[in-house]
Amino acid sequence: MRVIAKSTLKKFWEKPAYNDAKGSIESWYEEAVKANWQTPQEVKAQYGNASICSNNRVVFNIGGNKYRLVVEIQYQAGIVWVKFIGTHTQYDKINVGDVNEY
Protein backbone atom coordinates (compact mmCIF):
# COMPACT_ATOMS: atom_id res chain seq x y z
CA MET A 1 0.00 0.00 0.00
CA ARG A 2 1.10 3.55 -0.54
CA VAL A 3 0.83 5.47 2.73
CA ILE A 4 0.19 9.21 2.51
CA ALA A 5 1.91 10.76 4.34
CA LYS A 6 4.71 9.44 6.50
CA SER A 7 5.71 13.04 7.19
CA THR A 8 2.46 13.47 9.15
CA LEU A 9 3.32 10.51 11.32
CA LYS A 10 6.87 11.79 11.81
CA LYS A 11 5.64 15.24 12.87
CA PHE A 12 3.53 13.54 15.51
CA TRP A 13 6.26 11.38 17.04
CA GLU A 14 8.76 14.25 16.95
CA LYS A 15 6.66 16.17 19.46
CA PRO A 16 8.26 15.61 22.88
CA ALA A 17 4.97 14.51 24.44
CA TYR A 18 4.55 11.75 21.85
CA ASN A 19 8.08 10.54 21.11
CA ASP A 20 7.27 7.23 22.79
CA ALA A 21 5.02 6.50 19.80
CA LYS A 22 7.86 6.46 17.25
CA GLY A 23 8.63 2.73 17.31
CA SER A 24 4.99 1.67 17.18
CA ILE A 25 4.16 4.08 14.36
CA GLU A 26 7.19 3.00 12.35
CA SER A 27 6.23 -0.65 12.81
CA TRP A 28 2.67 0.03 11.64
CA TYR A 29 3.99 2.02 8.66
CA GLU A 30 6.36 -0.76 7.56
CA GLU A 31 3.58 -3.34 7.78
CA ALA A 32 1.15 -1.07 5.90
CA VAL A 33 3.50 -0.41 2.97
CA LYS A 34 4.09 -4.15 2.60
CA ALA A 35 0.38 -4.94 2.75
CA ASN A 36 -1.94 -5.38 -0.21
CA TRP A 37 -5.30 -4.92 1.46
CA GLN A 38 -8.18 -5.44 -0.95
CA THR A 39 -11.02 -5.37 1.57
CA PRO A 40 -11.73 -4.20 5.12
CA GLN A 41 -11.82 -7.87 6.11
CA GLU A 42 -8.18 -8.25 5.09
CA VAL A 43 -7.23 -5.32 7.32
CA LYS A 44 -9.18 -6.89 10.17
CA ALA A 45 -7.47 -10.24 9.59
CA GLN A 46 -4.06 -8.59 10.02
CA TYR A 47 -5.10 -6.21 12.81
CA GLY A 48 -7.77 -7.85 14.88
CA ASN A 49 -8.22 -4.79 17.09
CA ALA A 50 -8.65 -2.37 14.16
CA SER A 51 -12.06 -0.74 13.89
CA ILE A 52 -13.65 -0.65 10.45
CA CYS A 53 -15.72 2.53 10.11
CA SER A 54 -17.74 4.39 7.49
CA ASN A 55 -16.19 6.23 4.53
CA ASN A 56 -13.46 3.59 4.14
CA ARG A 57 -12.01 4.67 7.47
CA VAL A 58 -10.05 2.35 9.74
CA VAL A 59 -8.93 3.09 13.29
CA PHE A 60 -5.73 1.44 14.52
CA ASN A 61 -4.59 1.25 18.12
CA ILE A 62 -0.96 2.35 18.36
CA GLY A 63 1.54 2.05 21.18
CA GLY A 64 -0.28 -0.47 23.30
CA ASN A 65 -3.59 1.31 22.70
CA LYS A 66 -2.17 4.64 23.94
CA TYR A 67 -2.71 6.36 20.59
CA ARG A 68 -5.26 6.17 17.78
CA LEU A 69 -4.48 6.34 14.09
CA VAL A 70 -7.34 7.02 11.65
CA VAL A 71 -6.75 6.31 7.98
CA GLU A 72 -8.87 6.24 4.86
CA ILE A 73 -8.13 3.30 2.58
CA GLN A 74 -8.82 3.30 -1.14
CA TYR A 75 -8.51 -0.44 -1.64
CA GLN A 76 -8.52 -0.61 -5.45
CA ALA A 77 -5.93 2.18 -5.75
CA GLY A 78 -3.78 0.73 -2.96
CA ILE A 79 -3.64 4.02 -1.05
CA VAL A 80 -3.81 4.65 2.70
CA TRP A 81 -4.34 8.28 3.70
CA VAL A 82 -3.47 9.32 7.23
CA LYS A 83 -6.40 11.37 8.50
CA PHE A 84 -5.66 11.64 12.22
CA ILE A 85 -3.21 10.52 14.87
CA GLY A 86 -3.53 11.41 18.51
CA THR A 87 -4.23 10.32 22.05
CA HIS A 88 -7.48 8.70 23.13
CA THR A 89 -8.62 12.04 24.58
CA GLN A 90 -7.96 13.79 21.27
CA TYR A 91 -9.60 10.94 19.37
CA ASP A 92 -12.75 11.20 21.50
CA LYS A 93 -13.23 14.77 20.18
CA ILE A 94 -13.28 13.89 16.48
CA ASN A 95 -15.75 12.38 14.05
CA VAL A 96 -13.94 9.43 12.47
CA GLY A 97 -16.09 9.56 9.34
CA ASP A 98 -15.04 13.04 8.32
CA VAL A 99 -11.86 13.95 10.20
CA ASN A 100 -9.21 15.30 7.85
CA GLU A 101 -6.61 16.90 10.08
CA TYR A 102 -3.68 16.16 7.86
XYZ file of N, CA, C and O in Angstrom:
408
model
N 0.851 -1.173 0.000
C 0.000 0.000 0.000
C 0.903 1.244 0.000
O 2.010 1.221 0.521
N 0.397 2.272 -0.577
C 1.103 3.553 -0.539
C 0.497 4.369 0.597
O -0.715 4.642 0.590
N 1.312 4.737 1.568
C 0.828 5.474 2.734
C 1.117 6.956 2.536
O 2.265 7.349 2.326
N 0.067 7.769 2.625
C 0.186 9.215 2.506
C -0.260 9.818 3.830
O -1.417 9.643 4.214
N 0.525 10.438 4.581
C 1.910 10.765 4.340
C 2.713 10.408 5.585
O 2.285 10.698 6.700
N 3.847 9.801 5.371
C 4.713 9.441 6.495
C 5.149 10.689 7.254
O 5.347 10.650 8.466
N 5.285 11.800 6.539
C 5.711 13.042 7.190
C 4.740 13.458 8.297
O 5.152 14.006 9.321
N 3.454 13.170 8.116
C 2.456 13.468 9.145
C 2.724 12.646 10.391
O 2.670 13.154 11.516
N 3.021 11.386 10.194
C 3.319 10.508 11.322
C 4.593 10.963 12.031
O 4.656 11.000 13.262
N 5.589 11.335 11.245
C 6.873 11.790 11.806
C 6.694 13.067 12.629
O 7.254 13.187 13.717
N 5.894 13.993 12.124
C 5.636 15.237 12.872
C 5.030 14.918 14.233
O 5.324 15.589 15.217
N 4.163 13.913 14.258
C 3.528 13.542 15.514
C 4.554 12.996 16.506
O 4.639 13.457 17.634
N 5.346 11.995 16.085
C 6.263 11.382 17.041
C 7.434 12.280 17.402
O 8.102 12.058 18.400
N 7.682 13.325 16.613
C 8.763 14.255 16.948
C 8.374 15.235 18.040
O 9.232 15.906 18.606
N 7.094 15.330 18.357
C 6.656 16.172 19.462
C 7.095 15.487 20.753
O 6.874 14.292 20.938
N 7.739 16.238 21.649
C 8.257 15.610 22.879
C 7.223 14.793 23.652
O 7.555 13.735 24.180
N 6.002 15.234 23.671
C 4.975 14.515 24.438
C 4.635 13.158 23.833
O 4.087 12.291 24.516
N 4.962 12.969 22.534
C 4.550 11.751 21.846
C 5.711 10.940 21.290
O 5.497 10.019 20.510
N 6.926 11.252 21.693
C 8.077 10.540 21.106
C 8.112 9.065 21.470
O 8.787 8.287 20.807
N 7.344 8.650 22.461
C 7.270 7.226 22.793
C 6.488 6.444 21.730
O 6.527 5.221 21.695
N 5.802 7.150 20.842
C 5.016 6.500 19.796
C 5.845 6.132 18.568
O 5.385 5.376 17.718
N 7.057 6.628 18.471
C 7.858 6.462 17.253
C 7.989 5.008 16.813
O 7.696 4.671 15.662
N 8.412 4.134 17.674
C 8.625 2.733 17.314
C 7.355 2.047 16.848
O 7.351 1.333 15.842
N 6.263 2.287 17.547
C 4.988 1.669 17.181
C 4.472 2.196 15.857
O 3.950 1.437 15.034
N 4.615 3.490 15.628
C 4.159 4.076 14.361
C 5.009 3.566 13.209
O 4.480 3.203 12.155
N 6.307 3.505 13.413
C 7.190 3.005 12.352
C 6.882 1.546 12.028
O 6.882 1.155 10.858
N 6.587 0.754 13.042
C 6.229 -0.652 12.810
C 4.944 -0.746 12.005
O 4.856 -1.520 11.043
N 3.925 0.046 12.388
C 2.674 0.034 11.638
C 2.925 0.464 10.185
O 2.424 -0.173 9.252
N 3.704 1.511 9.999
C 3.992 2.021 8.656
C 4.651 0.941 7.795
O 4.235 0.719 6.654
N 5.659 0.274 8.323
C 6.363 -0.761 7.559
C 5.423 -1.908 7.182
O 5.500 -2.432 6.073
N 4.549 -2.283 8.089
C 3.581 -3.336 7.782
C 2.570 -2.863 6.736
O 2.187 -3.620 5.847
N 2.143 -1.610 6.830
C 1.152 -1.073 5.896
C 1.706 -0.985 4.479
O 1.015 -1.324 3.518
N 2.950 -0.539 4.329
C 3.495 -0.412 2.969
C 3.738 -1.780 2.334
O 3.728 -1.898 1.108
N 3.904 -2.800 3.133
C 4.087 -4.155 2.603
C 2.756 -4.847 2.317
O 2.719 -5.836 1.594
N 1.695 -4.319 2.887
C 0.376 -4.943 2.752
C -0.206 -4.709 1.362
O 0.206 -3.802 0.635
N -1.182 -5.534 1.028
C -1.939 -5.378 -0.208
C -3.416 -5.603 0.107
O -4.052 -6.505 -0.416
N -3.923 -4.762 1.015
C -5.298 -4.919 1.463
C -6.262 -4.637 0.322
O -6.210 -3.595 -0.312
N -7.154 -5.584 0.081
C -8.178 -5.436 -0.953
C -9.563 -5.186 -0.370
O -10.443 -4.703 -1.070
N -9.725 -5.510 0.913
C -11.024 -5.365 1.572
C -10.811 -5.007 3.046
O -9.735 -5.274 3.607
N -11.832 -4.450 3.675
C -11.730 -4.200 5.119
C -11.482 -5.485 5.907
O -10.784 -5.474 6.925
N -12.011 -6.600 5.413
C -11.824 -7.871 6.109
C -10.353 -8.280 6.143
O -9.890 -8.886 7.110
N -9.606 -7.945 5.110
C -8.177 -8.255 5.090
C -7.421 -7.414 6.111
O -6.472 -7.890 6.735
N -7.838 -6.163 6.280
C -7.227 -5.322 7.320
C -7.512 -5.932 8.680
O -6.619 -6.082 9.519
N -8.760 -6.315 8.890
C -9.184 -6.889 10.175
C -8.469 -8.206 10.455
O -8.132 -8.502 11.604
N -8.184 -8.982 9.404
C -7.468 -10.245 9.589
C -6.042 -9.998 10.066
O -5.500 -10.765 10.860
N -5.431 -8.920 9.611
C -4.061 -8.594 10.022
C -4.040 -7.865 11.360
O -3.143 -8.072 12.164
N -5.012 -7.004 11.577
C -5.095 -6.210 12.805
C -6.451 -6.460 13.445
O -7.416 -5.738 13.178
N -6.510 -7.459 14.269
C -7.773 -7.851 14.884
C -8.428 -6.773 15.715
O -9.642 -6.746 15.858
N -7.635 -5.846 16.258
C -8.221 -4.794 17.088
C -8.502 -3.513 16.300
O -8.926 -2.519 16.875
N -8.299 -3.525 14.984
C -8.647 -2.369 14.159
C -10.165 -2.241 14.099
O -10.887 -3.231 14.124
N -10.622 -1.000 14.018
C -12.057 -0.739 13.894
C -12.354 -0.288 12.475
O -11.781 0.690 12.002
N -13.233 -0.997 11.801
C -13.645 -0.646 10.448
C -14.823 0.313 10.580
O -15.822 -0.014 11.220
N -14.705 1.487 9.972
C -15.721 2.532 10.109
C -16.261 2.947 8.747
O -15.847 2.416 7.721
N -17.167 3.903 8.741
C -17.743 4.394 7.492
C -16.709 5.178 6.681
O -15.644 5.539 7.194
N -17.043 5.451 5.431
C -16.191 6.234 4.527
C -14.809 5.627 4.330
O -13.824 6.349 4.212
N -14.735 4.297 4.319
C -13.461 3.585 4.142
C -12.436 3.933 5.209
O -11.235 3.864 4.978
N -12.909 4.309 6.384
C -12.011 4.675 7.474
C -11.719 3.451 8.334
O -12.581 2.603 8.553
N -10.482 3.409 8.823
C -10.055 2.352 9.738
C -9.321 3.024 10.888
O -8.513 3.938 10.676
N -9.594 2.574 12.100
C -8.928 3.090 13.289
C -8.010 2.002 13.826
O -8.448 0.884 14.084
N -6.729 2.363 13.972
C -5.732 1.443 14.518
C -5.333 1.913 15.908
O -5.188 3.116 16.151
N -5.136 0.970 16.795
C -4.585 1.251 18.118
C -3.067 1.186 18.003
O -2.527 0.211 17.504
N -2.411 2.219 18.476
C -0.958 2.348 18.360
C -0.350 2.471 19.748
O -0.911 3.119 20.631
N 0.811 1.894 19.914
C 1.540 2.049 21.176
C 0.823 1.433 22.353
O 0.653 2.085 23.379
N 0.409 0.187 22.192
C -0.279 -0.474 23.298
C -1.609 0.181 23.620
O -2.007 0.257 24.776
N -2.279 0.687 22.578
C -3.590 1.313 22.701
C -3.518 2.698 23.346
O -4.516 3.237 23.798
N -2.329 3.300 23.383
C -2.165 4.643 23.938
C -2.593 5.713 22.934
O -3.065 6.776 23.305
N -2.408 5.411 21.652
C -2.712 6.362 20.587
C -3.681 5.745 19.594
O -3.789 4.531 19.496
N -4.346 6.611 18.827
C -5.257 6.172 17.784
C -4.828 6.769 16.458
O -4.513 7.952 16.372
N -4.823 5.934 15.442
C -4.485 6.337 14.085
C -5.703 6.088 13.210
O -6.204 4.960 13.150
N -6.194 7.141 12.552
C -7.336 7.023 11.652
C -6.817 7.195 10.232
O -6.116 8.167 9.930
N -7.137 6.232 9.386
C -6.750 6.306 7.980
C -7.977 6.087 7.104
O -8.964 5.521 7.541
N -7.871 6.546 5.881
C -8.867 6.239 4.859
C -8.164 5.362 3.841
O -7.077 5.707 3.370
N -8.757 4.230 3.518
C -8.133 3.305 2.582
C -8.938 3.256 1.292
O -10.146 3.002 1.313
N -8.252 3.507 0.190
C -8.816 3.303 -1.142
C -8.239 1.975 -1.625
O -7.111 1.919 -2.110
N -9.006 0.921 -1.439
C -8.508 -0.436 -1.644
C -8.072 -0.697 -3.090
O -6.989 -1.239 -3.313
N -8.872 -0.315 -4.060
C -8.517 -0.605 -5.449
C -7.278 0.153 -5.894
O -6.483 -0.348 -6.682
N -7.094 1.370 -5.389
C -5.928 2.182 -5.749
C -4.697 1.813 -4.924
O -3.578 2.193 -5.278
N -4.894 1.100 -3.820
C -3.778 0.727 -2.963
C -3.204 1.894 -2.184
O -2.007 1.978 -1.955
N -4.078 2.808 -1.755
C -3.637 4.017 -1.051
C -4.239 4.063 0.347
O -5.428 3.804 0.538
N -3.398 4.441 1.311
C -3.811 4.646 2.697
C -3.504 6.104 3.040
O -2.344 6.512 3.015
N -4.532 6.883 3.326
C -4.341 8.281 3.699
C -4.442 8.427 5.203
O -5.452 8.036 5.801
N -3.424 9.018 5.802
C -3.466 9.317 7.233
C -4.399 10.503 7.421
O -4.202 11.561 6.826
N -5.415 10.319 8.242
C -6.396 11.371 8.497
C -6.271 11.970 9.888
O -6.645 13.116 10.107
N -5.772 11.162 10.837
C -5.660 11.641 12.219
C -4.740 10.716 12.985
O -4.761 9.504 12.792
N -3.928 11.299 13.853
C -3.214 10.520 14.869
C -3.194 11.346 16.144
O -2.981 12.558 16.104
N -3.497 10.691 17.247
C -3.532 11.407 18.512
C -3.799 10.472 19.672
O -3.879 9.253 19.515
N -3.938 11.069 20.828
C -4.228 10.317 22.046
C -5.703 9.924 22.055
O -6.495 10.414 21.239
N -6.074 9.079 22.991
C -7.480 8.702 23.128
C -8.341 9.923 23.415
O -9.447 10.053 22.889
N -7.864 10.827 24.249
C -8.621 12.043 24.576
C -8.857 12.877 23.333
O -9.964 13.364 23.092
N -7.814 13.037 22.518
C -7.961 13.790 21.272
C -8.898 13.062 20.310
O -9.735 13.682 19.655
N -8.764 11.759 20.245
C -9.601 10.935 19.372
C -11.077 11.054 19.749
O -11.944 11.108 18.873
N -11.359 11.113 21.031
C -12.747 11.198 21.498
C -13.436 12.484 21.043
O -14.658 12.569 21.073
N -12.669 13.475 20.593
C -13.226 14.767 20.180
C -13.460 14.873 18.672
O -13.919 15.905 18.191
N -13.141 13.829 17.931
C -13.279 13.894 16.477
C -14.431 13.031 15.982
O -14.928 12.176 16.706
N -14.815 13.246 14.749
C -15.753 12.384 14.055
C -14.927 11.567 13.060
O -14.392 12.132 12.099
N -14.800 10.295 13.294
C -13.943 9.431 12.474
C -14.325 9.488 11.007
O -13.463 9.469 10.121
N -15.610 9.593 10.712
C -16.087 9.560 9.342
C -15.693 10.741 8.485
O -15.663 10.648 7.269
N -15.373 11.872 9.126
C -15.035 13.037 8.317
C -13.789 13.790 8.765
O -13.457 14.821 8.187
N -13.082 13.270 9.754
C -11.864 13.955 10.197
C -10.862 13.996 9.039
O -10.729 13.051 8.266
N -10.195 15.118 8.902
C -9.208 15.296 7.850
C -8.174 16.295 8.341
O -7.979 17.339 7.728
N -7.533 15.964 9.455
C -6.615 16.904 10.082
C -5.304 17.057 9.323
O -4.597 18.006 9.534
N -4.991 16.090 8.477
C -3.683 16.157 7.858
C -3.782 16.135 6.358
O -4.591 15.522 5.788
